């Protein structure tokens, strides 16, 4: 049995739980509103949550957790086809949304449970009800859909024990306590913004300050107003790196933070270096997936090392395997292998897809599809996805991320991505996709720049220029779209 949010059992009436632009909820108000909504839900029956970046989304998810009703967060930007697939696959009994929030036609056909924060909850709503009971750790808490890069999105069933295991391991790694105020501007329909960014502070009894929409000005004000932690994705930290060097107030605000955490994709080393130069702070990186939640992280008291995602978190077992599935015997910081993990942080399976679930497990080890090397001290350095970031050229296995970091250090490059494409001689040739900076540069200049920093076989053979790289809502570069 596990209690996800112990802070709601005896809430501190005055302690702020959620702060959004124009709206603050104390723990007592959050508990009362969530329990009022929870009374409308049926334990065990899935519910959709229209996950706009507002306090109603947080209340809706907390209500579902209290009721024991698995929540299916929906991206408000989903297209008609994707939304239809998710609703057909998950078959929610109702949709939770703010009363005045317009919904797509497909959602509007479902029974609607309004999440209304304007009236005070009914008398007695703040009291524990018979639904606010401890539930088994294997009980599903959330069903989060993958991005669908290799087919229709799959529903990842996340049990309560996976959420508690990950959040408690992160609390240990980051020294996360009730005194911390977390600031971020992440979307609330995925692991980073919702599980880590909302349930994380609520499990600790701390405060979430959500920016609504990320801006460096909003970040600066929040940090100056007492925020101690920041969560962001590389596109956000890139903006921070661009501005902190010329904005002393932003740099000073960042310098006062206790911890800056980046995730969802690798943060380029160049941005690490610029942020440290401007603020004295080192950004901590962690590594996880929807199916595994968090696997590794640089610790708050650990040695910061740009370009790595730290050692495995407490309770997580991690190994690297070669192309035959044989575990690598040594950690030498050079040999590339696929990451496999096991532990209490894993999902229980893909909804309605036992075949897909079986395909990603090797015994009780989950096959991530991510390639990495491991340093002798256990730190993990990601190379990229096997499908898109591992390039086999001229008999070498080459990680795209290493080349991307070198390209981004060139003053004539603003954004960069590296992929492979078929080559009759090499097997695959390295392609550099770049968004040029303010000064012109030639293909030869870029190729030679990489060849001087890395081994010659890692030099791009083709350079393609774009006005912008295609990215998803979490800021990840969609490499398949580059070739499309």
XYZ file of C-alpha atoms in Angstrom:
484
model
C 0.000 0.000 0.000
C 1.259 3.456 -0.755
C 0.176 7.020 -0.077
C 1.181 9.284 -2.927
C 0.446 12.669 -1.377
C 0.748 12.481 2.419
C 0.754 16.289 2.617
C -2.983 16.257 1.810
C -3.912 14.056 4.778
C -3.339 16.855 7.279
C -2.778 19.931 5.137
C -1.145 23.067 6.455
C -3.950 25.599 5.840
C -1.607 28.487 5.013
C 1.214 26.790 3.095
C 1.026 27.542 -0.660
C 0.857 24.387 -2.775
C 0.330 25.799 -6.280
C 1.089 29.247 -7.671
C 0.044 30.089 -11.215
C -0.241 33.551 -12.777
C -3.267 35.100 -11.108
C -4.057 32.106 -8.860
C -2.612 30.569 -5.693
C -3.952 27.509 -3.875
C -2.896 26.598 -0.351
C -2.627 22.962 0.653
C -5.976 23.204 2.424
C -7.633 24.651 -0.690
C -6.008 22.065 -2.959
C -7.148 19.226 -0.697
C -10.699 20.552 -0.506
C -11.057 21.178 -4.259
C -9.466 17.849 -5.195
C -11.652 15.867 -2.810
C -14.739 17.658 -4.070
C -13.908 16.554 -7.628
C -12.860 13.064 -6.468
C -16.375 12.420 -5.154
C -17.622 12.575 -8.752
C -15.246 9.844 -9.931
C -15.519 6.057 -9.835
C -12.528 4.133 -8.457
C -10.823 2.110 -11.175
C -12.541 3.929 -14.070
C -10.172 5.867 -16.286
C -10.721 9.608 -16.740
C -9.261 12.010 -19.289
C -7.699 15.264 -18.089
C -7.620 18.207 -20.503
C -4.120 19.239 -19.464
C -3.934 22.989 -19.998
C -1.112 24.823 -18.150
C -3.327 25.932 -15.264
C -4.175 24.975 -11.675
C -7.306 23.104 -12.815
C -5.099 20.439 -14.406
C -3.230 19.928 -11.132
C -6.453 19.697 -9.135
C -7.924 17.254 -11.669
C -4.928 14.903 -11.496
C -4.784 15.031 -7.702
C -8.526 14.308 -7.589
C -8.088 11.275 -9.826
C -5.264 9.995 -7.632
C -7.356 10.424 -4.500
C -10.281 8.617 -6.113
C -8.172 5.761 -7.461
C -9.279 6.639 -11.000
C -6.367 6.323 -13.493
C -5.845 9.699 -15.184
C -5.093 10.067 -18.905
C -3.517 13.518 -19.457
C -4.332 14.939 -22.890
C -2.175 17.382 -24.795
C -4.461 20.289 -25.796
C -2.464 20.619 -29.030
C -3.170 17.050 -30.132
C -4.476 16.678 -33.654
C -7.861 15.116 -34.388
C -6.401 11.773 -35.420
C -4.053 11.460 -32.439
C -6.745 12.513 -29.971
C -9.202 10.058 -31.498
C -6.688 7.222 -31.163
C -5.969 8.014 -27.495
C -9.634 8.269 -26.572
C -10.495 5.075 -28.442
C -7.618 3.202 -26.830
C -8.076 4.417 -23.251
C -11.913 4.612 -23.244
C -12.197 7.189 -20.447
C -15.445 7.356 -18.528
C -15.351 11.160 -18.284
C -13.233 14.196 -18.984
C -12.016 16.604 -16.295
C -11.606 20.231 -17.374
C -12.178 23.801 -16.242
C -15.876 24.735 -16.571
C -15.430 27.274 -19.378
C -12.677 25.430 -21.227
C -13.743 24.689 -24.833
C -13.206 21.051 -25.790
C -12.878 19.320 -29.177
C -16.026 17.614 -30.475
C -14.720 14.138 -29.686
C -14.147 15.065 -26.029
C -17.362 17.028 -25.739
C -19.301 13.774 -26.198
C -17.942 12.428 -22.917
C -19.525 13.180 -19.540
C -17.774 16.256 -18.176
C -16.635 16.696 -14.587
C -15.990 20.422 -14.144
C -12.965 21.464 -12.122
C -14.263 24.749 -10.763
C -11.930 26.663 -8.471
C -14.056 29.775 -8.057
C -16.564 28.718 -5.386
C -15.318 27.459 -2.054
C -15.688 23.668 -1.839
C -18.713 22.313 -0.059
C -18.537 21.907 3.699
C -16.712 18.746 4.646
C -14.799 18.496 1.377
C -11.511 18.906 3.178
C -12.163 15.861 5.340
C -10.884 12.433 4.400
C -13.529 10.333 2.691
C -13.739 6.576 2.294
C -12.192 6.925 -1.204
C -9.098 8.639 0.164
C -7.618 5.332 1.176
C -4.248 3.782 0.619
C -4.152 1.864 -2.630
C -1.854 -0.993 -3.691
C 1.426 0.079 -5.227
C 0.588 -1.753 -8.454
C -2.673 0.161 -8.901
C -2.470 2.324 -12.052
C -2.107 6.023 -11.292
C -1.582 7.556 -14.743
C -1.686 6.461 -18.360
C 0.666 8.679 -20.334
C 0.795 8.322 -24.100
C 4.110 8.213 -25.938
C 4.882 10.597 -28.772
C 4.138 7.954 -31.398
C 7.360 8.333 -33.395
C 7.283 4.662 -34.432
C 3.513 4.252 -34.876
C 0.336 5.266 -33.067
C 0.956 6.530 -29.523
C 1.044 3.786 -26.888
C -0.526 4.213 -23.453
C 2.127 3.740 -20.765
C 0.489 2.438 -17.578
C 2.306 3.959 -14.603
C 1.531 2.380 -11.227
C 1.575 4.266 -7.962
C 4.791 2.570 -6.805
C 6.643 3.873 -9.904
C 5.679 7.450 -9.046
C 6.650 7.151 -5.391
C 9.915 5.339 -6.197
C 11.032 7.975 -8.692
C 9.990 10.995 -6.636
C 11.626 9.661 -3.474
C 14.828 8.761 -5.330
C 14.971 12.286 -6.779
C 14.349 13.769 -3.345
C 17.367 11.848 -2.104
C 19.548 12.822 -5.074
C 18.582 16.490 -5.094
C 18.042 16.985 -1.326
C 14.479 18.008 -2.182
C 12.433 19.076 0.869
C 9.242 20.871 1.858
C 11.231 24.107 2.037
C 11.886 24.092 -1.707
C 9.893 26.179 -4.179
C 10.048 24.725 -7.687
C 9.646 27.018 -10.705
C 9.015 25.812 -14.249
C 6.962 26.524 -17.354
C 6.636 22.971 -18.662
C 3.478 21.461 -20.190
C 1.376 19.385 -17.797
C 0.565 16.351 -19.925
C 3.845 14.445 -19.663
C 6.323 13.050 -17.155
C 8.603 16.065 -16.824
C 6.055 18.785 -16.171
C 3.319 16.738 -14.493
C 4.880 13.909 -12.485
C 8.190 15.536 -11.593
C 7.010 19.127 -11.811
C 3.627 18.910 -10.022
C 3.490 15.693 -8.010
C 7.161 16.091 -7.032
C 6.729 19.224 -4.917
C 3.308 18.089 -3.649
C 4.753 14.785 -2.394
C 7.422 16.709 -0.499
C 4.950 19.242 0.915
C 6.672 22.065 -0.967
C 5.431 24.616 -3.488
C 5.128 24.661 -7.282
C 5.342 28.039 -9.009
C 4.263 27.520 -12.599
C 4.994 30.306 -15.072
C 2.050 29.465 -17.348
C 4.339 30.132 -20.297
C 8.106 30.090 -19.990
C 9.890 33.426 -20.269
C 13.265 34.395 -18.867
C 11.617 37.429 -17.278
C 9.100 35.236 -15.459
C 11.904 32.917 -14.388
C 13.946 35.830 -13.065
C 11.028 37.179 -11.040
C 10.212 33.765 -9.565
C 13.807 33.129 -8.518
C 14.058 36.580 -6.967
C 10.797 35.882 -5.131
C 12.054 32.769 -3.359
C 12.074 29.901 -5.879
C 14.919 27.494 -5.099
C 14.687 24.881 -7.880
C 14.228 25.233 -11.637
C 13.178 22.520 -14.081
C 13.607 23.121 -17.800
C 14.301 21.558 -21.180
C 17.316 22.420 -23.361
C 15.427 24.982 -25.453
C 14.669 26.907 -22.244
C 18.228 26.678 -20.984
C 19.476 27.776 -24.406
C 17.501 30.989 -23.988
C 18.897 31.343 -20.478
C 22.430 30.850 -21.816
C 21.838 33.430 -24.564
C 20.541 36.106 -22.164
C 22.344 35.544 -18.866
C 25.625 36.847 -20.246
C 24.109 40.253 -21.015
C 21.381 40.435 -18.305
C 23.051 40.808 -14.885
C 19.693 40.601 -13.072
C 18.879 37.243 -14.676
C 22.384 35.980 -13.948
C 22.120 37.070 -10.302
C 18.707 35.404 -9.915
C 20.030 32.130 -11.332
C 23.107 32.353 -9.132
C 20.823 32.366 -6.083
C 18.990 29.162 -6.999
C 19.766 26.007 -5.055
C 19.559 23.714 -8.082
C 18.982 23.985 -11.832
C 17.788 20.765 -13.484
C 17.572 20.016 -17.210
C 15.860 17.045 -18.809
C 13.843 15.569 -21.703
C 16.871 15.842 -24.029
C 20.613 16.340 -23.723
C 21.731 19.875 -22.873
C 24.572 20.910 -25.214
C 27.915 21.315 -23.478
C 28.246 24.829 -24.957
C 25.113 25.943 -23.085
C 26.378 24.316 -19.883
C 29.562 26.343 -20.170
C 27.837 29.640 -20.939
C 25.436 29.319 -17.991
C 28.263 28.473 -15.609
C 30.358 31.387 -16.875
C 27.496 33.847 -16.362
C 26.066 32.565 -13.075
C 28.554 30.280 -11.373
C 25.847 27.599 -11.384
C 26.182 24.157 -12.946
C 23.076 22.624 -14.470
C 22.219 19.105 -13.266
C 21.029 16.625 -15.894
C 18.931 13.522 -15.350
C 17.756 10.738 -17.650
C 14.411 9.012 -17.893
C 11.628 7.860 -20.173
C 7.863 7.682 -19.998
C 8.105 3.916 -19.427
C 10.782 4.117 -16.736
C 10.282 7.547 -15.180
C 13.729 8.562 -13.873
C 16.752 6.275 -14.146
C 19.809 8.409 -13.400
C 20.764 11.871 -12.213
C 23.753 13.927 -11.229
C 23.330 14.432 -7.481
C 23.125 17.818 -5.801
C 26.156 16.819 -3.729
C 27.884 14.991 -6.587
C 30.590 16.013 -8.996
C 29.009 18.099 -11.781
C 30.107 16.948 -15.200
C 28.673 18.582 -18.321
C 27.427 16.087 -20.864
C 26.612 13.309 -18.391
C 23.371 12.297 -16.679
C 25.006 10.961 -13.535
C 24.856 7.517 -11.928
C 21.696 5.393 -11.456
C 19.210 6.598 -8.869
C 18.635 4.700 -5.659
C 16.783 1.453 -6.420
C 17.498 1.494 -10.167
C 19.702 -1.201 -11.732
C 21.320 -0.202 -15.032
C 23.459 -2.115 -17.500
C 24.797 -1.623 -21.018
C 24.547 -4.445 -23.561
C 26.134 -4.976 -26.969
C 24.366 -5.820 -30.234
C 23.962 -9.450 -29.142
C 22.367 -8.508 -25.831
C 25.471 -9.433 -23.836
C 26.165 -7.083 -20.899
C 29.373 -5.064 -21.236
C 31.899 -6.336 -18.727
C 33.701 -3.034 -18.077
C 32.928 0.662 -17.721
C 35.620 2.318 -19.794
C 33.939 5.540 -20.885
C 34.372 4.550 -24.542
C 32.410 1.399 -25.397
C 28.884 2.121 -26.587
C 26.015 -0.100 -25.487
C 22.239 -0.008 -25.189
C 20.863 0.960 -21.781
C 18.700 -1.609 -20.001
C 17.133 -0.884 -16.619
C 15.057 -2.586 -13.964
C 13.587 -1.407 -10.695
C 10.437 -0.120 -8.977
C 10.350 2.889 -11.315
C 9.192 0.821 -14.326
C 5.742 0.884 -15.896
C 3.529 -2.203 -15.811
C 2.928 -2.331 -19.575
C 1.385 -0.666 -22.597
C -2.394 -0.398 -22.397
C -4.072 -3.029 -24.599
C -0.674 -3.963 -26.108
C 0.778 -7.119 -24.496
C 2.753 -7.737 -27.693
C 4.462 -4.353 -27.538
C 5.104 -4.821 -23.814
C 6.791 -8.186 -24.393
C 8.944 -6.692 -27.149
C 10.629 -4.162 -24.858
C 11.570 -6.537 -22.047
C 14.489 -8.934 -21.776
C 13.438 -10.903 -18.720
C 12.822 -8.181 -16.141
C 15.181 -5.728 -17.884
C 13.556 -2.943 -19.914
C 15.275 -2.265 -23.239
C 15.339 1.526 -23.541
C 16.668 1.856 -27.096
C 19.039 4.548 -25.784
C 22.767 4.194 -26.415
C 25.377 5.302 -23.896
C 28.836 4.851 -22.489
C 29.582 4.521 -18.795
C 32.528 6.052 -17.003
C 34.596 3.990 -14.546
C 32.936 5.807 -11.629
C 29.449 4.871 -12.862
C 28.443 8.135 -14.516
C 26.409 7.624 -17.706
C 26.926 9.647 -20.885
C 24.156 9.340 -23.451
C 25.060 8.821 -27.085
C 21.503 8.943 -28.450
C 18.636 6.790 -29.607
C 19.574 3.564 -31.382
C 17.069 4.339 -34.156
C 18.090 7.935 -34.898
C 21.320 8.881 -33.106
C 23.614 5.896 -33.570
C 25.380 6.137 -36.917
C 27.331 3.188 -38.296
C 29.846 4.636 -40.733
C 32.953 2.982 -42.137
C 32.846 0.251 -39.496
C 32.575 2.734 -36.592
C 29.676 3.306 -34.194
C 29.310 7.063 -33.895
C 27.030 8.944 -31.502
C 25.291 11.983 -32.964
C 25.342 13.914 -29.679
C 29.130 14.186 -29.563
C 29.222 15.778 -33.010
C 26.285 18.070 -32.200
C 28.134 19.450 -29.166
C 31.156 20.289 -31.315
C 29.013 21.960 -33.992
C 27.193 24.059 -31.394
C 30.518 25.350 -30.080
C 31.205 26.944 -33.488
C 30.320 30.677 -33.409
C 28.577 30.404 -36.769
C 26.069 27.756 -35.598
C 22.891 28.579 -33.654
C 21.250 25.122 -33.721
C 22.505 21.748 -34.891
C 21.368 18.158 -35.326
C 23.255 15.180 -36.719
C 21.802 12.149 -38.473
C 22.972 9.357 -40.747
C 21.793 8.540 -44.238
C 22.595 5.574 -46.523
C 25.953 5.587 -48.285
C 27.126 2.900 -50.728
C 30.719 3.086 -49.526
C 30.465 3.901 -45.789
C 27.164 2.216 -44.960
C 25.965 5.517 -43.526
C 27.352 8.997 -43.996
C 27.111 11.711 -41.339
C 24.759 14.596 -42.121
C 24.895 17.889 -40.190
C 21.695 19.941 -40.110
C 22.477 23.467 -38.964
C 20.677 26.710 -38.298
C 23.356 29.323 -39.085
C 24.207 32.092 -36.663
C 24.985 35.690 -37.431
C 28.065 35.124 -39.549
C 28.411 33.128 -42.786
C 30.251 29.816 -42.822
C 31.115 27.267 -45.466
C 30.513 23.526 -45.484
C 34.245 22.880 -45.511
C 34.765 25.121 -42.484
C 32.201 23.151 -40.483
C 33.538 19.779 -41.571
C 37.099 20.756 -40.696
C 35.961 22.180 -37.341
C 34.559 18.771 -36.348
C 37.545 16.851 -37.724
C 39.934 18.963 -35.611
C 37.967 18.382 -32.397
C 37.095 14.713 -32.925
C 38.418 11.735 -34.858
C 38.398 12.243 -38.647
C 35.767 9.537 -39.194
C 33.299 11.654 -37.212
C 33.474 14.505 -39.719
C 30.124 15.318 -41.421
C 30.097 14.444 -45.109
C 27.018 16.560 -45.859
C 25.851 19.911 -44.420
C 22.249 21.049 -44.777
C 21.001 24.456 -43.640
C 17.566 25.193 -42.168
C 15.806 28.216 -40.720
C 14.795 26.186 -37.650
C 14.956 22.585 -36.447
C 11.631 20.730 -36.007
C 10.864 20.209 -32.317
C 8.026 18.691 -30.303
C 6.257 20.243 -27.312
C 9.058 19.186 -24.953
C 11.728 20.808 -27.117
C 13.140 17.550 -28.488
C 14.421 17.670 -32.044
C 12.275 15.433 -34.282
C 15.019 13.885 -36.383
C 12.693 11.738 -38.481
C 11.041 14.952 -39.650
C 14.395 16.229 -40.926
C 14.590 13.523 -43.554
C 10.878 13.815 -44.326
